[in-house]
Structures are given as C-alpha cells and as structure tokens.
PDB file of C-alpha atoms and ligand atoms in Angstrom:
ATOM      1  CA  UNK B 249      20.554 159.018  53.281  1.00  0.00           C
ATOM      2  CA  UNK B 250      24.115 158.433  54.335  1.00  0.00           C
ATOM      3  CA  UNK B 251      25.562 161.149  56.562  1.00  0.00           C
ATOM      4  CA  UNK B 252      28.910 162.147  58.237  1.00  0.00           C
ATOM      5  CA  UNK B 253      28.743 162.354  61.666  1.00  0.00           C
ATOM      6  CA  UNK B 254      30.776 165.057  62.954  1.00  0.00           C
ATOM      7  CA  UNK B 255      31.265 163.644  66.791  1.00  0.00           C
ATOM      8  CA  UNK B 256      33.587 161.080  67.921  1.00  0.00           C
ATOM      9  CA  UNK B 257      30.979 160.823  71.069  1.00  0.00           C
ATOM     10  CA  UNK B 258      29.839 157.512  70.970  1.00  0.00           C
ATOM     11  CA  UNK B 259      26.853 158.378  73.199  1.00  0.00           C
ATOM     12  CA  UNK B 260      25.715 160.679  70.705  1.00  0.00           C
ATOM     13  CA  UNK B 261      26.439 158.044  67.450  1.00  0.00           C
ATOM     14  CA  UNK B 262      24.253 155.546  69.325  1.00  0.00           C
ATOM     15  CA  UNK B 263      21.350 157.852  69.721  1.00  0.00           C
ATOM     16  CA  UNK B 264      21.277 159.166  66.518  1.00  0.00           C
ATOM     17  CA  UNK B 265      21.252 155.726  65.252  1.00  0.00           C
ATOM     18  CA  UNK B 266      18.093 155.169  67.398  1.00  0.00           C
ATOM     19  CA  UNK B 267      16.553 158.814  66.565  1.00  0.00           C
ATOM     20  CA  UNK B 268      17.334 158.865  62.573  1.00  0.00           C
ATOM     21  CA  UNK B 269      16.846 154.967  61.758  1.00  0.00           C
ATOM     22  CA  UNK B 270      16.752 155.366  57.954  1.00  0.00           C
ATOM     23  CA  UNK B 271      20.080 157.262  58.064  1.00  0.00           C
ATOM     24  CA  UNK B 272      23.570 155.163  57.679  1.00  0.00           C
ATOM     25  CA  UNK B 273      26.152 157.437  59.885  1.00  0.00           C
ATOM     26  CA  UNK B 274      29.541 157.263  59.216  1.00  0.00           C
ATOM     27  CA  UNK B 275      31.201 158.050  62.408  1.00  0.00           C
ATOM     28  CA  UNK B 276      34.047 160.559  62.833  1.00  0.00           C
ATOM     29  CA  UNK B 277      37.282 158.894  61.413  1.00  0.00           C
ATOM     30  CA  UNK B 278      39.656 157.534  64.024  1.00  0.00           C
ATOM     31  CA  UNK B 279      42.632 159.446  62.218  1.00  0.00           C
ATOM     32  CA  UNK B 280      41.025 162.115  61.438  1.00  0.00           C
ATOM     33  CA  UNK B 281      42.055 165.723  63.002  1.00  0.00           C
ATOM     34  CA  UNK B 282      40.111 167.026  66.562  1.00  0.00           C
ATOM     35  CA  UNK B 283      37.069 168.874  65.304  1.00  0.00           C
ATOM     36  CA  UNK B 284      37.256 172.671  66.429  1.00  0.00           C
ATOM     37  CA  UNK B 285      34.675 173.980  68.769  1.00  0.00           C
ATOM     38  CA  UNK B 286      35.519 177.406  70.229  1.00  0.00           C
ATOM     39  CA  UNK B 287      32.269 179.305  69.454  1.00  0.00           C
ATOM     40  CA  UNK B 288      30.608 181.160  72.109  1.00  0.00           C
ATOM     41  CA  UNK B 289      26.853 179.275  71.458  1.00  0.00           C
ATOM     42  CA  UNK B 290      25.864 176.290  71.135  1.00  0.00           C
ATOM     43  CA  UNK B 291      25.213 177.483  67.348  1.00  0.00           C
ATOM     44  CA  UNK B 292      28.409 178.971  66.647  1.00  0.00           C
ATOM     45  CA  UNK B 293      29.924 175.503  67.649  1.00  0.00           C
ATOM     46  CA  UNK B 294      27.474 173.343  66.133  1.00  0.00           C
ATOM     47  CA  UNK B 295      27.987 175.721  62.323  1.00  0.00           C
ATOM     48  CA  UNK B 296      32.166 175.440  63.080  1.00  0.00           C
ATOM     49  CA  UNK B 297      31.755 171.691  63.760  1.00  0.00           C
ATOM     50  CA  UNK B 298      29.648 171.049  60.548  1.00  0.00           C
ATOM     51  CA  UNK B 299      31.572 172.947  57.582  1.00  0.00           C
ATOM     52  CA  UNK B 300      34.744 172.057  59.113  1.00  0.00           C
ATOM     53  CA  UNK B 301      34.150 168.067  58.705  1.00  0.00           C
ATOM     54  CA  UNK B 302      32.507 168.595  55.737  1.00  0.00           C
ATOM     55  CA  UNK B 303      35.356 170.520  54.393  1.00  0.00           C
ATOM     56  CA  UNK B 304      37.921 167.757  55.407  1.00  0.00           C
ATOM     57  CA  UNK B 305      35.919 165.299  54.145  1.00  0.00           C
ATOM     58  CA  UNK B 306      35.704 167.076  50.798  1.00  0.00           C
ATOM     59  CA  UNK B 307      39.622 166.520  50.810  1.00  0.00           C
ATOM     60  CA  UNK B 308      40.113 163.124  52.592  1.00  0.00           C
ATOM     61  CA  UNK B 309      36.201 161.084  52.515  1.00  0.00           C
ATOM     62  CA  UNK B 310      36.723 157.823  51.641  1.00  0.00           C
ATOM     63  CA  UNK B 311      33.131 157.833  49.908  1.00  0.00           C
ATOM     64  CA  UNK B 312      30.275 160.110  49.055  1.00  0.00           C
ATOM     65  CA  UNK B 313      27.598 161.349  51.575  1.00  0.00           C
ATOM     66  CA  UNK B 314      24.399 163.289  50.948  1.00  0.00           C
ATOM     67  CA  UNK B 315      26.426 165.861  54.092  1.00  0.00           C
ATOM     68  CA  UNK B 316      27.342 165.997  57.309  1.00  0.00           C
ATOM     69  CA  UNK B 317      25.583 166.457  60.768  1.00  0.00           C
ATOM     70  CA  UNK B 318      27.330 168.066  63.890  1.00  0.00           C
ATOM     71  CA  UNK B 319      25.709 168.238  67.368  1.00  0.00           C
ATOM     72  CA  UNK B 320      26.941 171.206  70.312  1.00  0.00           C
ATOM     73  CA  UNK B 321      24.977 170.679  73.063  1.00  0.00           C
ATOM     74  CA  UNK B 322      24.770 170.743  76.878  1.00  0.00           C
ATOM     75  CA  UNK B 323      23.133 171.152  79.988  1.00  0.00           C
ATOM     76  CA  UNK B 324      22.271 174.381  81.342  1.00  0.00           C
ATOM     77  CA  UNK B 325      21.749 175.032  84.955  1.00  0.00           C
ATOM     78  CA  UNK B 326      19.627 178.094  86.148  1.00  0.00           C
ATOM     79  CA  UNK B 327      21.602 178.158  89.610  1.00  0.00           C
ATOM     80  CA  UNK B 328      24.754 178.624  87.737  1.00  0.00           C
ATOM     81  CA  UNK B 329      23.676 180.830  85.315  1.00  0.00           C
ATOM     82  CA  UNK B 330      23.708 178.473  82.594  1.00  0.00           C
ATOM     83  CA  UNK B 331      26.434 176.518  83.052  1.00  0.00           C
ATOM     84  CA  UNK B 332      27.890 174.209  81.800  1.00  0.00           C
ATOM     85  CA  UNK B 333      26.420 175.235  79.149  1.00  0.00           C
ATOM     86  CA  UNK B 334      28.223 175.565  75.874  1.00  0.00           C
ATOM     87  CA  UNK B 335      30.960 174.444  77.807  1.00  0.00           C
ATOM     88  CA  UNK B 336      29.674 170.886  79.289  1.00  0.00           C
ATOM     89  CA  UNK B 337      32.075 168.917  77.391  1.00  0.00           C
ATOM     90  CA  UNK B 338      35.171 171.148  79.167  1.00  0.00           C
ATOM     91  CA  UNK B 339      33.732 170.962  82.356  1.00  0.00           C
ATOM     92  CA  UNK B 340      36.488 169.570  85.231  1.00  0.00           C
ATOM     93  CA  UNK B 341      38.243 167.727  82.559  1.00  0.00           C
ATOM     94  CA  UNK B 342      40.389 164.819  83.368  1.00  0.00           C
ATOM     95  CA  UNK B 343      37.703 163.497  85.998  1.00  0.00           C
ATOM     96  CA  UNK B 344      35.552 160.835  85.014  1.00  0.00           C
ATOM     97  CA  UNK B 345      32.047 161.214  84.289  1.00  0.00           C
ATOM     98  CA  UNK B 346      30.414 160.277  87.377  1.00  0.00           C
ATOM     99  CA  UNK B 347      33.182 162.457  89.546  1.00  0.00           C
ATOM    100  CA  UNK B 348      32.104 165.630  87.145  1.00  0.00           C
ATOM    101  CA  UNK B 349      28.722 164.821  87.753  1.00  0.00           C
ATOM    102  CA  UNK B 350      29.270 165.171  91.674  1.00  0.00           C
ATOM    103  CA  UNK B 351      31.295 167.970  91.050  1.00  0.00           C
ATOM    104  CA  UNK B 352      28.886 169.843  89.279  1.00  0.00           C
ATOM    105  CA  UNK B 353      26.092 169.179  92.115  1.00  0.00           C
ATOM    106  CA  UNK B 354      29.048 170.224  94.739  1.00  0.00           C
ATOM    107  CA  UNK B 355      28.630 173.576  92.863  1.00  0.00           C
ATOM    108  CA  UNK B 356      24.625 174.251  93.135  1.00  0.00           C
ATOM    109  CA  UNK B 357      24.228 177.021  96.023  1.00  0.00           C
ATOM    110  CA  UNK B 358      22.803 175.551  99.407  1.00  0.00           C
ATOM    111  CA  UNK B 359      18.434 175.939  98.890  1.00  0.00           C
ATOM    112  CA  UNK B 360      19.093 176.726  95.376  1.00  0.00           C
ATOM    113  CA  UNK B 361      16.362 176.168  92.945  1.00  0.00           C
ATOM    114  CA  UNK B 362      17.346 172.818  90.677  1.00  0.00           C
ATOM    115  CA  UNK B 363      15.911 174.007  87.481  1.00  0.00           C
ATOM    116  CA  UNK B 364      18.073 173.025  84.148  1.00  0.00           C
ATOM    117  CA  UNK B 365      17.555 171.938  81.137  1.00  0.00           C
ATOM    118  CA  UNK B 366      19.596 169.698  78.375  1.00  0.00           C
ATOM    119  CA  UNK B 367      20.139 172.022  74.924  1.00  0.00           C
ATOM    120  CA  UNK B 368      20.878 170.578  71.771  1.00  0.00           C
ATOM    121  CA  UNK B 369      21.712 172.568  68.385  1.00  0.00           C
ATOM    122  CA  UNK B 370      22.003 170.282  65.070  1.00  0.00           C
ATOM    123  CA  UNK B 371      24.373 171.745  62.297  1.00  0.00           C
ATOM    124  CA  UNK B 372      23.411 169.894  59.086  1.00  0.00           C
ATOM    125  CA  UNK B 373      25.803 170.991  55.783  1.00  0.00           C
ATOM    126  CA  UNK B 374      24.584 169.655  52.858  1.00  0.00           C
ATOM    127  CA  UNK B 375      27.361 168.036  50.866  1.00  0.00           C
ATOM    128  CA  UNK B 376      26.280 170.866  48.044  1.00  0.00           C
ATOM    129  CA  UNK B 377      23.994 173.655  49.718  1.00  0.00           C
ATOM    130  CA  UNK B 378      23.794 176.343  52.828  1.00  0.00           C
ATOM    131  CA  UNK B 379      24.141 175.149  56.235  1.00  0.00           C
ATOM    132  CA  UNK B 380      20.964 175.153  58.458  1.00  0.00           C
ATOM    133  CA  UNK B 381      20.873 174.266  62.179  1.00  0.00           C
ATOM    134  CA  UNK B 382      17.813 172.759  64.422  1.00  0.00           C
ATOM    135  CA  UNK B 383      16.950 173.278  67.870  1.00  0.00           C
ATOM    136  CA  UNK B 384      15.725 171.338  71.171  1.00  0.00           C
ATOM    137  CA  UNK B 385      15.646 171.228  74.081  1.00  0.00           C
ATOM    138  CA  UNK B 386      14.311 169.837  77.415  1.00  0.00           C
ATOM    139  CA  UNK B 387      13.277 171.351  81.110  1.00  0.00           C
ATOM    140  CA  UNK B 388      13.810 169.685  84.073  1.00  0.00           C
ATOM    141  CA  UNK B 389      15.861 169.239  87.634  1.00  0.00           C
ATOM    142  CA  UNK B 390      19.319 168.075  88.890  1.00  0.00           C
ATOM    143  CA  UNK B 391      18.507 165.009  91.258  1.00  0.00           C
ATOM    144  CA  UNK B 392      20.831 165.484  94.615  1.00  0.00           C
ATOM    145  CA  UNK B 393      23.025 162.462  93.595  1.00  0.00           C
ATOM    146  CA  UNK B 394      23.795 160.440  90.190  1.00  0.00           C
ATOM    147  CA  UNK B 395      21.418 157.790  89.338  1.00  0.00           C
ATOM    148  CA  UNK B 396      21.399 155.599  87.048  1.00  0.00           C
ATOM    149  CA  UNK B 397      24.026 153.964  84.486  1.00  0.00           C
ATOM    150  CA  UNK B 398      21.562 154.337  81.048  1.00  0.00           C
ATOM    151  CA  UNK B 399      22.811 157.301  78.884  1.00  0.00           C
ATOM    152  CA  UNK B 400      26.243 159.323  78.789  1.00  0.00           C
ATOM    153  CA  UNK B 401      27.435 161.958  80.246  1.00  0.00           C
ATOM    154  CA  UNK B 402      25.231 164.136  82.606  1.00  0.00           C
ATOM    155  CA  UNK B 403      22.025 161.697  82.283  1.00  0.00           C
ATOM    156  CA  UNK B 404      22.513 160.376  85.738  1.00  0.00           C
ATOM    157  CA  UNK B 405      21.986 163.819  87.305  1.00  0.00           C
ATOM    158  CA  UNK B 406      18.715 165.154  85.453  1.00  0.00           C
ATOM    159  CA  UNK B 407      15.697 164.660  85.934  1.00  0.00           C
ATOM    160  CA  UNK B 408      13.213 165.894  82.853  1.00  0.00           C
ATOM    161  CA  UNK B 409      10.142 167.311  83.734  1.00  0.00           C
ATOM    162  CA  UNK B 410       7.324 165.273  85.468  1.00  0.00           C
ATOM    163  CA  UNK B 411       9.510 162.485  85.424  1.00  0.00           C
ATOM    164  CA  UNK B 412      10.943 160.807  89.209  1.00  0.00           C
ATOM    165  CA  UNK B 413      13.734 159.229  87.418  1.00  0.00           C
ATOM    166  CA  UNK B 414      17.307 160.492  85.777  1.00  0.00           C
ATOM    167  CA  UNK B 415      17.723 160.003  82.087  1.00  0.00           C
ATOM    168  CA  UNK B 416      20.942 157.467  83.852  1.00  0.00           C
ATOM    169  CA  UNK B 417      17.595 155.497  85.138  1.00  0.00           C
ATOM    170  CA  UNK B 418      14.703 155.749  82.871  1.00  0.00           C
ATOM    171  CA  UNK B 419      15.171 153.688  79.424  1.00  0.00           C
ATOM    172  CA  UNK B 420      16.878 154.918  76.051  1.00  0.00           C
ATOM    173  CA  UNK B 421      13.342 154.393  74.421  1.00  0.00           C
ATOM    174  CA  UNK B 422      11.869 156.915  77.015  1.00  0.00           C
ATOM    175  CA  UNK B 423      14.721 159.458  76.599  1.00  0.00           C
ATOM    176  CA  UNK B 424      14.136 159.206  73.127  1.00  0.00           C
ATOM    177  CA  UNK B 425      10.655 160.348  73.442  1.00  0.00           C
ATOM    178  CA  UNK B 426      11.609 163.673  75.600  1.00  0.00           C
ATOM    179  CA  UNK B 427      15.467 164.952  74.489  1.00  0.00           C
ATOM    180  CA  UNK B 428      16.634 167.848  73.224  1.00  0.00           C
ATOM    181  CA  UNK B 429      18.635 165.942  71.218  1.00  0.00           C
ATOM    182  CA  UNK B 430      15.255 163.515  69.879  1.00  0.00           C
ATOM    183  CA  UNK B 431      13.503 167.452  69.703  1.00  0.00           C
ATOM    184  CA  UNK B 432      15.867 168.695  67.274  1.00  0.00           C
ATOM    185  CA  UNK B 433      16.230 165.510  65.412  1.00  0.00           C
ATOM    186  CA  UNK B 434      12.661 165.902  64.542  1.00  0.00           C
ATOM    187  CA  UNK B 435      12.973 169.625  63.717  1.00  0.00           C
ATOM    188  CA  UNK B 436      15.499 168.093  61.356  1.00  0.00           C
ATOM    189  CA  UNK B 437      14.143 165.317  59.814  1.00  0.00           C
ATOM    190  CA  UNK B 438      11.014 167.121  59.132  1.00  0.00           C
ATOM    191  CA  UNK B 439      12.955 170.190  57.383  1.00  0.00           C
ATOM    192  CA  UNK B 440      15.052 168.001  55.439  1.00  0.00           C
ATOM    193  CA  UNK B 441      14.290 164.378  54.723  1.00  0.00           C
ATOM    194  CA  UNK B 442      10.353 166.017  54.237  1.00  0.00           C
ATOM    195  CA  UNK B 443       9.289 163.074  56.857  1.00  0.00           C
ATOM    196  CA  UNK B 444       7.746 163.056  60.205  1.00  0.00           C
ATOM    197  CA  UNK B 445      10.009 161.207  62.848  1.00  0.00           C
TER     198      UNK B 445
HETATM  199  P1  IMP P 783      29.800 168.884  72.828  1.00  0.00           P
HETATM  200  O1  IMP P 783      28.474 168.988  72.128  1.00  0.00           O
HETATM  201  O2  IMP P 783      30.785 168.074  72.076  1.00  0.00           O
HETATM  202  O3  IMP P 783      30.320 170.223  73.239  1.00  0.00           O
HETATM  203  O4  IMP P 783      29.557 168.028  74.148  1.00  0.00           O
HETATM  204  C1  IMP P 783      28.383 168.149  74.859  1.00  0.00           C
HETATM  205  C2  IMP P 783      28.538 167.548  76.242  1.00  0.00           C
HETATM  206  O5  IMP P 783      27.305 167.818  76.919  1.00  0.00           O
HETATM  207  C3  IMP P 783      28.683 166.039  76.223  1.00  0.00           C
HETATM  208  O6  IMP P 783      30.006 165.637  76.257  1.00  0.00           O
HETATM  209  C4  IMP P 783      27.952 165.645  77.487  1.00  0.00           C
HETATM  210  O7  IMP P 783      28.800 165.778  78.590  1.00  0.00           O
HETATM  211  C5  IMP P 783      26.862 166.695  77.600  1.00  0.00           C
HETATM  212  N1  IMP P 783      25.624 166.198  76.964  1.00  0.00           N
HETATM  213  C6  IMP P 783      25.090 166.564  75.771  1.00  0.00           C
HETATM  214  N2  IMP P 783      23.991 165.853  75.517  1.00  0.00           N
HETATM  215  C7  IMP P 783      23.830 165.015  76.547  1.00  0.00           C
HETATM  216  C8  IMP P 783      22.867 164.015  76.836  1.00  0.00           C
HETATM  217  O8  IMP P 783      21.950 163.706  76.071  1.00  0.00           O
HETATM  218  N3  IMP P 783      23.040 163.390  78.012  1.00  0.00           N
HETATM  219  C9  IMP P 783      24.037 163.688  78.894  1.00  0.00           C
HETATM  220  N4  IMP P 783      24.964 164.584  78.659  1.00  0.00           N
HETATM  221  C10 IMP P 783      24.863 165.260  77.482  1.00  0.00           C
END
C-alpha cells in the first residue's frame, strides 16, 4: 500500500516505518500548508488531520495513494488531570524537548501519584471511502528525571508499565512491542490491510 502521511513529525514517520513495514509513506510535503489540529480529542484532531491532507492532496498530490493516515496523540498524566493531553504537542512551546520534559515534571504535585499513560488515535481516509480511526494506548509512570536519548518527544520521562526503564532508554524494538502508537497500528492493520501485524 502506499499512504500519505499526514505528520511532518519525523519521530512519528520513523516509527511507522518500523510498525507498518509493507507500507511506502510519503511524508508530509515540505511546501505543503500546516495541517490544522484544533479539535478538542485526540479524535476530533486525528479525523481534521486526515480529510484535510487528503483533501489537499486530492488538489496538489504529486501521485496516487491508496489514502492517507494522520496520528493525534499524547501523554496523559493522572496528577494533572490529563494533561498534556490532546495538547502535548503545544505544551511550553519554544523550549526544547528535554527543557519541556523537566517542565512538565516541575508541574507534578509534591507525593503525587505518577500514573500516565501515552494515547494514540489513528485517522485513516481512504483515498475513496469513510474515514475510520484506531485506538491505543499504554499505562505507565513519569520517572523523576529524563532518561534516555532513544525516542522523541516525552519518551525520556515515561516509564510503561513493569518496565524500570524510559521509552528514552529501552530500545525502539521494545517500544515497538508496548506503544500506543504500535497498539493502534495493529488495530489498524488488522481492520484494513486484513493482516495481523
Ligand atoms: P500531535 O499528535 O501532533 O498533537 O503531537 C503529539 C505530541 O505528543 C508529540 O509532539 C510528542 O510530544 C508527544 N508524543 C506522542 N507520541 C509520543 C511518543 O511515542 N513518544 C513521546 N512523545 C510522544
């Protein structure tokens, strides 16, 4: 299958080429508009992020593709009531990663309970067809300090259930086996492509 990508997040490009290994992904074009996410879920965004690229792509692709994938996701902490949340990508922007990932721990109450867990919504839109969107995601802890240079974004602060190390420390190959992103890529590869991942 051959599939727009609608994500210029090259974290997310590389693990979907890891998770979905018979798929060719077209990335996000370079000069291509911003994609809109202003939804108030993580399904909302995911839906917006979909039909918009594969409406622009209707107008502007450069070839054909069987449709387009979007991912919203995020990490949801229990301590502050679900933040980031839908909102993880806006979070203290204009810091780099690693100073909004000790900003973020700065935040968690004194004693609080660490519990979070990483969220992932797919939005696939069918080149021809309905829209249809695919859940995951995975429990764990925030660690008291980044660890770990593996991953993107928040990896270095969460620790997945019954697991000592950060997604920043343990290997892709093991993150693979646990995400909410690998969850939902599953959920969609089994619904769609009619295979097991
Ligand atoms: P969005 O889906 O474009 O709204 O961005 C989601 C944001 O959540 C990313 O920019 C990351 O900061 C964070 N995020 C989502 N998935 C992961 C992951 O697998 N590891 C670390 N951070 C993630």
């Amino acid at each position: 299958m051959k599939i727009l990508l609608a994500s210029r997040n090259a974290g997310k490009l590389r693990e979907f080429g890891e998770l979905l290994r018979d798929v060719t992904f077209l990335p996000w074009p370079a000069d291509a508009p911003d994609i809109p996410e202003d939804g108030a879920f993580f399904q909302d965004n995911a839906l917006q992020k979909a039909t918009f690229a594969r409406d622009w792509w209707a107008r502007h692709g450069t070839c054909p593709v069987d449709g387009v994938l979007s991912d919203d996701s995020g990490l949801c902490v229990d301590a502050l009531w679900g933040g980031p949340g839908v909102l993880s990508a806006r979070f203290a922007p204009g810091l780099s990663q690693d100073a909004r990932n000790r900003r973020l721990l700065a935040l968690m109450p004194q004693g609080a309970v660490r519990s979070a867990r990483f969220v992932c919504v797919l939005a696939w839109a069918p080149t021809t067809g309905d829209p249809a969107t695919f859940g995951g995601s995975v429990e764990g802890h925030l660690a008291l300090e980044p660890r770990g240079a593996q991953g993107f974004g928040y990896d270095p602060i969460f620790l997945p259930e019954g697991h000592q190390q950060t997604f920043g420390e343990l290997s892709s190959a093991v993150k693979q086996t646990l995400s909410h992103r690998s969850r939902a890529s599953r959920a969609f590869l089994e619904a769609v492509a009619g295979q097991e991942a």
